[in-house]
Tab-separated table of C-alpha atoms in Angstrom:
chain	number	residue	atom	x	y	z
J	363	UNK	CA	0.046	0.021	0.019
J	364	UNK	CA	0.938	3.628	-0.465
J	365	UNK	CA	1.481	5.505	2.744
J	366	UNK	CA	-1.649	7.389	3.729
J	367	UNK	CA	-2.370	10.202	6.213
J	368	UNK	CA	-2.819	8.996	9.713
J	369	UNK	CA	-2.171	9.794	13.354
J	370	UNK	CA	-1.092	7.792	16.309
J	371	UNK	CA	-3.813	6.482	18.580
J	372	UNK	CA	-3.407	7.707	22.116
J	373	UNK	CA	-5.093	6.332	25.202
J	374	UNK	CA	-6.770	3.164	23.866
J	375	UNK	CA	-8.268	1.208	26.705
J	376	UNK	CA	-7.802	-2.414	25.899
J	377	UNK	CA	-9.181	-5.614	27.359
J	378	UNK	CA	-6.671	-8.406	27.573
J	379	UNK	CA	-8.466	-11.664	27.458
J	380	UNK	CA	-6.691	-14.778	28.346
J	381	UNK	CA	-6.420	-17.988	26.151
J	382	UNK	CA	-7.936	-21.170	27.309
J	383	UNK	CA	-5.302	-23.737	27.551
J	384	UNK	CA	-6.077	-26.821	25.577
J	385	UNK	CA	-3.404	-29.477	25.402
J	386	UNK	CA	-5.042	-31.730	22.889
J	387	UNK	CA	-8.240	-31.514	20.930
J	388	UNK	CA	-10.522	-34.481	20.912
J	389	UNK	CA	-12.164	-36.021	17.876
J	390	UNK	CA	-11.117	-37.020	14.409
J	391	UNK	CA	-10.465	-33.395	13.228
J	392	UNK	CA	-7.434	-32.995	15.434
J	393	UNK	CA	-4.351	-32.968	13.181
J	394	UNK	CA	-0.874	-33.514	14.516
J	395	UNK	CA	1.985	-32.011	12.641
J	396	UNK	CA	5.470	-33.058	13.431
J	397	UNK	CA	7.065	-30.927	16.034
J	398	UNK	CA	4.097	-29.166	17.483
J	399	UNK	CA	0.418	-29.492	18.504
J	400	UNK	CA	-2.560	-27.697	17.061
J	401	UNK	CA	-3.962	-27.361	20.526
J	402	UNK	CA	-1.461	-24.953	21.994
J	403	UNK	CA	-2.746	-21.364	22.243
J	404	UNK	CA	-0.622	-18.217	21.917
J	405	UNK	CA	0.608	-17.431	25.445
J	406	UNK	CA	-1.169	-14.512	27.017
J	407	UNK	CA	1.777	-12.357	27.642
J	408	UNK	CA	2.813	-12.738	23.987
J	409	UNK	CA	-0.667	-12.032	22.722
J	410	UNK	CA	-0.657	-8.886	24.989
J	411	UNK	CA	2.566	-7.709	23.321
J	412	UNK	CA	1.189	-8.284	19.894
J	413	UNK	CA	-1.958	-6.354	20.665
J	414	UNK	CA	0.039	-3.531	22.268
J	415	UNK	CA	2.220	-3.140	19.036
J	416	UNK	CA	-0.825	-3.162	16.860
J	417	UNK	CA	-2.634	-0.471	18.902
J	418	UNK	CA	0.525	1.613	19.353
J	419	UNK	CA	1.478	1.757	15.626
J	420	UNK	CA	-1.737	1.602	13.519
J	421	UNK	CA	-1.930	5.132	12.126
J	422	UNK	CA	-3.046	5.042	8.521
J	423	UNK	CA	-6.758	4.598	7.673
J	424	UNK	CA	-6.524	1.086	6.566
J	425	UNK	CA	-4.434	0.188	9.571
J	426	UNK	CA	-7.059	1.682	11.917
J	427	UNK	CA	-9.790	-0.231	10.235
J	428	UNK	CA	-7.980	-3.481	10.310
J	429	UNK	CA	-7.086	-2.849	13.954
J	430	UNK	CA	-10.732	-2.261	14.876
J	431	UNK	CA	-11.728	-5.536	13.045
J	432	UNK	CA	-8.900	-7.456	14.700
J	433	UNK	CA	-9.852	-6.178	18.192
J	434	UNK	CA	-13.480	-6.923	17.637
J	435	UNK	CA	-12.580	-10.521	16.658
J	436	UNK	CA	-10.008	-11.252	19.346
J	437	UNK	CA	-11.425	-9.316	22.280
J	438	UNK	CA	-15.238	-9.286	21.612
J	439	UNK	CA	-15.743	-12.304	19.254
J	440	UNK	CA	-19.423	-12.578	20.115
J	441	UNK	CA	-20.074	-9.195	18.432
J	442	UNK	CA	-18.308	-9.746	15.126
J	443	UNK	CA	-20.017	-11.184	12.086
J	444	UNK	CA	-18.380	-14.476	13.136
J	445	UNK	CA	-19.895	-14.270	16.684
J	446	UNK	CA	-23.133	-15.457	18.346
J	447	UNK	CA	-24.682	-11.862	18.223
J	448	UNK	CA	-23.746	-11.343	14.633
J	449	UNK	CA	-25.714	-8.572	12.891
J	450	UNK	CA	-26.979	-6.342	14.604
J	451	UNK	CA	-24.889	-6.263	17.857
J	452	UNK	CA	-26.691	-5.313	20.988
J	453	UNK	CA	-27.787	-1.666	21.364
J	454	UNK	CA	-26.225	-1.421	24.773
J	455	UNK	CA	-22.543	-1.962	25.516
J	456	UNK	CA	-23.450	-2.537	29.115
J	457	UNK	CA	-25.433	-5.698	28.388
J	458	UNK	CA	-24.380	-9.011	30.184
J	459	UNK	CA	-22.401	-7.325	32.927
J	460	UNK	CA	-20.388	-5.197	30.561
J	461	UNK	CA	-18.767	-7.998	28.565
J	462	UNK	CA	-20.091	-6.238	25.382
J	463	UNK	CA	-18.442	-2.919	26.138
J	464	UNK	CA	-16.152	-3.149	23.064
J	465	UNK	CA	-13.930	-0.360	24.567
J	466	UNK	CA	-11.012	-0.908	22.290
J	467	UNK	CA	-13.156	-0.874	19.124
J	468	UNK	CA	-14.998	2.227	20.086
J	469	UNK	CA	-11.701	3.982	20.768
J	470	UNK	CA	-10.918	3.565	17.023
J	471	UNK	CA	-14.164	5.230	16.099
J	472	UNK	CA	-13.725	8.078	18.621
J	473	UNK	CA	-10.123	8.660	17.620
J	474	UNK	CA	-11.242	8.958	13.992
J	475	UNK	CA	-13.932	11.542	14.902
J	476	UNK	CA	-11.337	13.507	16.865
J	477	UNK	CA	-8.754	13.847	14.051
J	478	UNK	CA	-11.164	14.195	11.150
J	479	UNK	CA	-10.780	17.620	9.502
J	480	UNK	CA	-13.786	19.584	8.472
J	481	UNK	CA	-14.856	19.431	4.803
J	482	UNK	CA	-13.602	15.854	4.281
J	483	UNK	CA	-16.131	13.336	2.891
J	484	UNK	CA	-14.280	10.231	3.741
J	485	UNK	CA	-13.899	9.029	7.421
J	486	UNK	CA	-10.247	10.033	7.212
J	487	UNK	CA	-8.294	12.343	4.801
J	488	UNK	CA	-6.694	10.061	2.379
J	489	UNK	CA	-5.323	9.506	-1.099
J	490	UNK	CA	-7.347	6.278	-1.325
J	491	UNK	CA	-11.097	6.103	-2.066
J	492	UNK	CA	-11.317	2.697	-0.404
J	493	UNK	CA	-9.112	2.630	2.701
J	494	UNK	CA	-11.049	5.084	4.917
J	495	UNK	CA	-14.171	2.915	4.576
J	496	UNK	CA	-12.420	0.177	6.501
J	497	UNK	CA	-13.140	2.230	9.625
J	498	UNK	CA	-16.892	2.192	8.675
J	499	UNK	CA	-17.902	-0.853	10.674
J	500	UNK	CA	-16.468	0.241	13.985
J	501	UNK	CA	-18.095	3.658	13.302
J	502	UNK	CA	-21.521	2.009	12.637
J	503	UNK	CA	-21.213	0.078	15.819
J	504	UNK	CA	-20.223	3.259	17.806
J	505	UNK	CA	-23.339	4.947	16.368
J	506	UNK	CA	-25.452	1.962	17.078
J	507	UNK	CA	-24.489	1.881	20.724
J	508	UNK	CA	-24.137	5.528	21.344
J	509	UNK	CA	-27.169	6.000	23.665
J	510	UNK	CA	-25.681	3.462	26.157
J	511	UNK	CA	-22.452	5.520	26.450
J	512	UNK	CA	-23.028	8.823	28.268
J	513	UNK	CA	-19.428	9.915	27.445
J	514	UNK	CA	-20.290	9.637	23.742
J	515	UNK	CA	-23.756	11.326	23.545
J	516	UNK	CA	-22.343	14.362	21.982
J	517	UNK	CA	-20.361	12.638	19.352
J	518	UNK	CA	-21.670	12.842	15.816
J	519	UNK	CA	-21.078	9.528	14.102
J	520	UNK	CA	-24.019	9.637	11.767
J	521	UNK	CA	-22.997	12.551	9.610
J	522	UNK	CA	-19.420	11.117	8.772
J	523	UNK	CA	-20.956	7.692	8.094
J	524	UNK	CA	-23.464	9.203	5.644
J	525	UNK	CA	-20.733	11.257	3.996
J	526	UNK	CA	-18.478	8.240	3.675
J	527	UNK	CA	-21.198	6.275	2.060
J	528	UNK	CA	-22.153	9.108	-0.224
J	529	UNK	CA	-18.534	9.450	-1.389
J	530	UNK	CA	-17.900	5.836	-2.203
J	531	UNK	CA	-21.271	5.369	-3.979
J	532	UNK	CA	-21.597	8.727	-5.765
J	533	UNK	CA	-18.266	10.599	-5.821
J	534	UNK	CA	-15.347	8.144	-5.901
J	535	UNK	CA	-13.991	7.351	-9.363
J	536	UNK	CA	-15.429	4.143	-10.914
J	537	UNK	CA	-14.886	1.946	-13.918
J	538	UNK	CA	-17.535	2.049	-16.571
J	539	UNK	CA	-19.370	-0.860	-15.054
J	540	UNK	CA	-19.315	0.573	-11.601
J	541	UNK	CA	-16.341	-0.907	-9.763
J	542	UNK	CA	-15.361	1.733	-7.068
J	543	UNK	CA	-11.752	2.838	-7.525
J	544	UNK	CA	-9.408	2.169	-4.651
J	545	UNK	CA	-7.490	5.324	-5.495
J	546	UNK	CA	-9.122	8.699	-5.452
J	547	UNK	CA	-7.195	10.513	-8.183
J	548	UNK	CA	-7.528	7.772	-10.871
J	549	UNK	CA	-9.577	4.744	-11.690
J	550	UNK	CA	-7.518	1.850	-10.293
J	551	UNK	CA	-8.568	-1.313	-8.579
J	552	UNK	CA	-6.549	-2.935	-5.773
J	553	UNK	CA	-7.303	-6.371	-4.309
J	554	UNK	CA	-6.928	-4.781	-0.855
J	555	UNK	CA	-10.049	-2.772	-1.417
J	556	UNK	CA	-12.282	-5.877	-1.050
J	557	UNK	CA	-11.469	-5.836	2.671
J	558	UNK	CA	-12.050	-2.108	2.973
J	559	UNK	CA	-15.284	-1.215	1.119
J	560	UNK	CA	-17.688	-4.087	0.582
J	561	UNK	CA	-17.927	-5.092	4.323
J	562	UNK	CA	-18.849	-1.447	5.153
J	563	UNK	CA	-21.514	-1.353	2.542
J	564	UNK	CA	-22.909	-4.604	3.646
J	565	UNK	CA	-22.907	-3.829	7.352
J	566	UNK	CA	-24.502	-0.466	6.675
J	567	UNK	CA	-27.317	-2.214	4.794
J	568	UNK	CA	-27.821	-4.922	7.361
J	569	UNK	CA	-27.713	-3.084	10.654
J	570	UNK	CA	-31.295	-2.103	11.093
J	571	UNK	CA	-32.664	-5.761	11.127
J	572	UNK	CA	-35.299	-6.760	10.176
J	573	UNK	CA	-35.673	-3.730	7.931
J	574	UNK	CA	-32.596	-4.128	5.812
J	575	UNK	CA	-31.498	-2.120	2.820
J	576	UNK	CA	-31.381	-4.880	0.207
J	577	UNK	CA	-29.842	-2.699	-2.522
J	578	UNK	CA	-26.742	-1.951	-0.393
J	579	UNK	CA	-26.490	-5.644	0.566
J	580	UNK	CA	-26.443	-6.694	-3.055
J	581	UNK	CA	-24.208	-3.886	-4.041
J	582	UNK	CA	-21.516	-5.097	-1.696
J	583	UNK	CA	-21.734	-8.479	-3.408
J	584	UNK	CA	-21.652	-6.706	-6.840
J	585	UNK	CA	-18.411	-4.800	-5.881
J	586	UNK	CA	-16.670	-8.112	-5.131
J	587	UNK	CA	-17.988	-9.651	-8.311
J	588	UNK	CA	-16.740	-6.701	-10.382
J	589	UNK	CA	-13.357	-6.744	-8.637
J	590	UNK	CA	-12.915	-10.365	-9.297
J	591	UNK	CA	-13.784	-9.795	-13.023
J	592	UNK	CA	-11.053	-7.371	-13.263
J	593	UNK	CA	-8.398	-9.004	-11.050
J	594	UNK	CA	-8.809	-12.744	-11.289
J	595	UNK	CA	-5.989	-14.447	-13.148
J	596	UNK	CA	-7.536	-17.717	-14.495
J	597	UNK	CA	-3.991	-19.099	-15.220
J	598	UNK	CA	-2.957	-18.905	-11.614
J	599	UNK	CA	-6.368	-19.080	-9.878
J	600	UNK	CA	-5.500	-16.028	-7.830
J	601	UNK	CA	-6.076	-12.253	-7.946
J	602	UNK	CA	-3.816	-9.679	-9.470
J	603	UNK	CA	-2.865	-6.910	-7.062
J	604	UNK	CA	-3.486	-3.601	-9.007
J	605	UNK	CA	-5.008	-2.943	-12.386
J	606	UNK	CA	-5.960	0.241	-14.196
J	607	UNK	CA	-4.564	3.665	-14.353
J	608	UNK	CA	-1.453	5.170	-15.970
J	609	UNK	CA	0.953	4.150	-13.159
J	610	UNK	CA	1.452	1.888	-10.255
J	611	UNK	CA	-0.092	-1.361	-11.726
J	612	UNK	CA	0.958	-4.696	-10.322
J	613	UNK	CA	-0.072	-7.799	-12.317
J	614	UNK	CA	1.557	-10.101	-9.677
J	615	UNK	CA	-0.688	-12.237	-7.490
J	616	UNK	CA	0.478	-10.553	-4.207
J	617	UNK	CA	-0.122	-12.891	-1.283
J	618	UNK	CA	-1.424	-10.159	1.110
J	619	UNK	CA	-3.682	-8.787	-1.600
J	620	UNK	CA	-5.242	-12.233	-2.061
J	621	UNK	CA	-5.638	-12.662	1.697
J	622	UNK	CA	-7.147	-9.234	2.045
J	623	UNK	CA	-9.729	-10.199	-0.633
J	624	UNK	CA	-10.528	-13.485	0.906
J	625	UNK	CA	-11.074	-11.858	4.316
J	626	UNK	CA	-13.318	-9.173	2.973
J	627	UNK	CA	-15.375	-11.812	1.031
J	628	UNK	CA	-15.975	-13.717	4.222
J	629	UNK	CA	-17.199	-10.770	6.118
J	630	UNK	CA	-19.670	-9.801	3.341
J	631	UNK	CA	-20.828	-13.421	3.023
J	632	UNK	CA	-21.685	-13.748	6.680
J	633	UNK	CA	-23.226	-10.301	6.873
J	634	UNK	CA	-25.613	-11.165	3.991
J	635	UNK	CA	-26.283	-14.573	5.426
J	636	UNK	CA	-27.530	-13.123	8.779
J	637	UNK	CA	-30.129	-10.760	7.230
J	638	UNK	CA	-33.810	-11.205	6.583
J	639	UNK	CA	-33.107	-11.256	2.896
J	640	UNK	CA	-30.362	-13.772	3.114
J	641	UNK	CA	-32.605	-16.676	2.367
J	642	UNK	CA	-33.939	-15.169	-0.841
J	643	UNK	CA	-32.756	-17.120	-3.910
J	644	UNK	CA	-30.820	-14.280	-5.386
J	645	UNK	CA	-28.890	-13.554	-2.183
J	646	UNK	CA	-28.395	-17.375	-1.691
J	647	UNK	CA	-26.731	-17.549	-5.078
J	648	UNK	CA	-24.626	-14.554	-4.106
J	649	UNK	CA	-23.594	-16.257	-0.890
J	650	UNK	CA	-22.582	-19.388	-2.709
J	651	UNK	CA	-20.439	-17.394	-5.104
J	652	UNK	CA	-18.730	-15.537	-2.198
J	653	UNK	CA	-17.986	-18.753	-0.383
J	654	UNK	CA	-16.640	-20.304	-3.517
J	655	UNK	CA	-14.402	-17.276	-4.334
J	656	UNK	CA	-12.910	-17.232	-0.797
J	657	UNK	CA	-12.361	-21.092	-1.026
J	658	UNK	CA	-10.739	-20.509	-4.449
J	659	UNK	CA	-8.125	-18.174	-3.015
J	660	UNK	CA	-7.386	-20.356	-0.070
J	661	UNK	CA	-7.049	-23.621	-2.139
J	662	UNK	CA	-4.806	-21.981	-4.746
J	663	UNK	CA	-2.610	-19.857	-2.517
J	664	UNK	CA	-1.748	-22.697	-0.175
J	665	UNK	CA	-0.458	-24.555	-3.189
J	666	UNK	CA	2.484	-22.312	-2.987
J	667	UNK	CA	3.161	-22.750	0.691
J	668	UNK	CA	6.855	-23.281	1.547
J	669	UNK	CA	8.117	-26.303	3.425
J	670	UNK	CA	8.386	-24.337	6.697
J	671	UNK	CA	4.856	-23.095	6.427
J	672	UNK	CA	5.327	-19.446	5.131
J	673	UNK	CA	3.956	-17.936	1.990
J	674	UNK	CA	6.297	-15.874	-0.184
J	675	UNK	CA	5.404	-12.211	-0.815
J	676	UNK	CA	4.575	-13.156	-4.434
J	677	UNK	CA	3.712	-16.788	-4.033
J	678	UNK	CA	4.564	-17.940	-7.536
J	679	UNK	CA	8.053	-16.255	-7.612
J	680	UNK	CA	10.717	-18.449	-6.105
J	681	UNK	CA	12.899	-15.427	-5.789
J	682	UNK	CA	10.450	-13.529	-3.607
J	683	UNK	CA	10.882	-13.370	0.183
J	684	UNK	CA	9.005	-15.054	2.971
J	685	UNK	CA	6.098	-13.010	4.350
J	686	UNK	CA	4.648	-13.948	7.733
J	687	UNK	CA	1.905	-11.281	7.619
J	688	UNK	CA	0.021	-12.749	4.582
J	689	UNK	CA	0.630	-16.214	5.969
J	690	UNK	CA	-1.257	-15.240	9.260
J	691	UNK	CA	-4.152	-13.710	7.417
J	692	UNK	CA	-4.607	-16.593	5.132
J	693	UNK	CA	-4.447	-19.086	8.087
J	694	UNK	CA	-7.218	-17.040	9.709
J	695	UNK	CA	-9.459	-17.266	6.699
J	696	UNK	CA	-8.774	-20.970	6.387
J	697	UNK	CA	-9.820	-21.539	10.004
J	698	UNK	CA	-12.991	-19.675	9.378
J	699	UNK	CA	-13.771	-21.530	6.158
J	700	UNK	CA	-13.137	-24.863	7.842
J	701	UNK	CA	-15.753	-24.060	10.425
J	702	UNK	CA	-18.094	-22.274	7.990
J	703	UNK	CA	-21.099	-24.237	9.142
J	704	UNK	CA	-20.725	-22.582	12.594
J	705	UNK	CA	-21.086	-19.135	11.034
J	706	UNK	CA	-23.728	-19.616	8.299
J	707	UNK	CA	-26.542	-19.380	10.859
J	708	UNK	CA	-29.004	-17.770	8.346
J	709	UNK	CA	-31.470	-15.012	8.932
J	710	UNK	CA	-33.322	-14.278	12.142
J	711	UNK	CA	-36.071	-16.504	13.221
J	712	UNK	CA	-39.396	-15.650	11.641
J	713	UNK	CA	-37.995	-14.134	8.584
J	714	UNK	CA	-40.347	-14.536	5.536
J	715	UNK	CA	-39.669	-14.595	1.812
J	716	UNK	CA	-40.377	-11.366	-0.071
J	717	UNK	CA	-40.816	-12.080	-3.763
J	718	UNK	CA	-40.291	-8.445	-4.610
J	719	UNK	CA	-36.637	-8.690	-3.605
J	720	UNK	CA	-35.783	-10.773	-6.546
J	721	UNK	CA	-37.862	-8.716	-8.940
J	722	UNK	CA	-36.239	-5.505	-7.678
J	723	UNK	CA	-32.953	-6.695	-9.262
J	724	UNK	CA	-34.323	-8.360	-12.332
J	725	UNK	CA	-33.652	-11.866	-11.071
J	726	UNK	CA	-36.451	-14.390	-11.854
J	727	UNK	CA	-34.910	-17.816	-12.287
J	728	UNK	CA	-31.989	-17.960	-9.940
J	729	UNK	CA	-29.604	-20.987	-10.034
J	730	UNK	CA	-27.448	-21.687	-6.991
J	731	UNK	CA	-23.956	-22.494	-8.067
J	732	UNK	CA	-22.357	-25.880	-6.971
J	733	UNK	CA	-20.288	-25.654	-3.879
J	734	UNK	CA	-16.430	-25.454	-4.281
J	735	UNK	CA	-14.908	-27.669	-1.547
J	736	UNK	CA	-11.755	-26.852	0.371
J	737	UNK	CA	-8.865	-29.116	-0.553
J	738	UNK	CA	-8.312	-31.896	2.023
J	739	UNK	CA	-4.942	-30.502	3.033
J	740	UNK	CA	-5.913	-26.897	3.640
J	741	UNK	CA	-6.409	-27.281	7.310
J	742	UNK	CA	-2.922	-28.849	7.624
J	743	UNK	CA	-1.598	-25.874	5.682
J	744	UNK	CA	-3.283	-23.507	8.116
J	745	UNK	CA	-1.741	-25.347	11.065
J	746	UNK	CA	1.780	-25.170	9.532
J	747	UNK	CA	1.261	-21.535	8.839
J	748	UNK	CA	0.193	-20.782	12.289
J	749	UNK	CA	3.091	-22.670	13.712
J	750	UNK	CA	5.481	-20.592	11.498
J	751	UNK	CA	3.750	-17.334	12.540
J	752	UNK	CA	4.082	-18.102	16.274
J	753	UNK	CA	7.732	-18.999	15.757
J	754	UNK	CA	8.138	-15.620	13.990
J	755	UNK	CA	7.014	-13.535	16.937
J	756	UNK	CA	9.737	-11.688	18.766
J	757	UNK	CA	9.007	-12.879	22.379
J	758	UNK	CA	10.532	-9.596	23.831
J	759	UNK	CA	8.805	-6.954	21.696
J	760	UNK	CA	5.834	-8.872	20.297
J	761	UNK	CA	6.688	-7.850	16.728
J	762	UNK	CA	5.987	-10.281	13.875
J	763	UNK	CA	9.245	-10.870	12.015
J	764	UNK	CA	9.832	-11.612	8.368
J	765	UNK	CA	7.106	-9.284	6.906
J	766	UNK	CA	6.558	-7.281	3.710
J	767	UNK	CA	6.848	-3.546	4.081
J	768	UNK	CA	3.232	-2.383	4.500
J	769	UNK	CA	4.033	0.852	2.682
J	770	UNK	CA	6.087	-0.602	-0.224
J	771	UNK	CA	4.515	-3.915	-1.041
J	772	UNK	CA	7.539	-5.292	-3.168
J	773	UNK	CA	10.096	-4.776	-0.369
J	774	UNK	CA	10.873	-6.667	2.842
J	775	UNK	CA	9.916	-4.774	5.944
J	776	UNK	CA	10.735	-4.856	9.602
J	777	UNK	CA	7.569	-3.804	11.435
J	778	UNK	CA	4.086	-4.066	10.122
J	779	UNK	CA	0.985	-2.827	12.049
J	780	UNK	CA	-1.359	-4.717	9.662
J	781	UNK	CA	0.865	-7.896	10.324
J	782	UNK	CA	0.241	-7.447	14.078
J	783	UNK	CA	-3.544	-7.219	13.367
J	784	UNK	CA	-3.405	-10.389	11.163
J	785	UNK	CA	-1.844	-12.239	14.034
J	786	UNK	CA	-4.791	-11.238	16.233
J	787	UNK	CA	-7.240	-12.309	13.569
J	788	UNK	CA	-5.461	-15.649	13.135
J	789	UNK	CA	-5.562	-16.447	16.843
J	790	UNK	CA	-9.214	-15.433	17.122
J	791	UNK	CA	-9.988	-17.705	14.169
J	792	UNK	CA	-7.927	-20.548	15.518
J	793	UNK	CA	-9.813	-20.328	18.989
J	794	UNK	CA	-13.199	-20.397	17.230
J	795	UNK	CA	-12.031	-23.432	15.108
J	796	UNK	CA	-10.740	-25.158	18.268
J	797	UNK	CA	-14.080	-24.628	20.072
J	798	UNK	CA	-15.944	-25.820	16.991
J	799	UNK	CA	-13.931	-29.032	16.935
J	800	UNK	CA	-14.518	-29.541	20.684
J	801	UNK	CA	-18.334	-29.028	20.314
J	802	UNK	CA	-18.452	-31.539	17.505
J	803	UNK	CA	-16.385	-34.219	19.363
């Protein structure tokens, strides 16, 4: 990514939750890999260090958005789209004795409000059309829970949210067929953008259950479909990084870009699935495509996994360097896909079919695509990757080592805020996978 405008977060209140020690997972899904066990959690002191580095160094818009999502998943998993509450979260952050207070996530939203200059349409001033939208979900949650937080009653989340949505839908550059540009000064599509923009559009449309905004939900899917049309390389089965514009293109299948895309696809899939229109045939077809596209990336990217478990920065280039950051994020998505039945809970009870939803978008005869299955060895790949990532953590500082430079994607880096966030996402996904295995045993 190109360096964006951003400021250091100060005064974040974090909740450090401990891992549950599990020495061995029961049941047939437990896989032993030589030299380590899949049942060992990241030690609490090291998890705390990883979290502290992520919070202290996430400055740019996409880093803040990724940080908020990572904190939501690791500290308040029940409130993410993967959690038991799903969409929408509770109105009050004081529910259940305060376990839903999402302090660290709300801090990202409040920090964004505090540093946002007047006259800016995006949530943050940025050279990217897409990156500021990554902060949209925590901002929506802050707005949703505002009345339960006396200290936030005077905050105006609603106006920036409406301006951000207006900007990406109506003002941001687009391709002729409507794909929203990741850059603000030219029409250029980055695979990264699938994590930034579509999840915000989908969550915005789903939040007011049971009265959802079906056009926004479908538009989030359409953006991913359009991006895949432009970026998918059928010879490699993976997504190109950057296409379009007079400069800065990258036809390589960048590992982090593919992992970004898969992670964004999963969030949109689960958001749509949990709405009152999620069981409509048109949306069911969209969900199947989304699941297949995420699976496609996971299956094909792991084919380039190195013997020690890592991915290379450009997976099909043997001269490229090892990158623990993309390795962590792809492991997270693999754990989520492996336990997908746990997350596809469907719409709320009592939801009824509305035949006008299909007619609204011109869909009459809808065919659900066949399911693309995960390769049998993908879970083993995730375990190898997680082991590599844990071994790549500096036990003194908490920094993830052997990472791509997050501001110069073709170069080796030393410290990566997004890499720290990916470790948190990976550990949250692993915990959820572990619990899913135990429940099924």
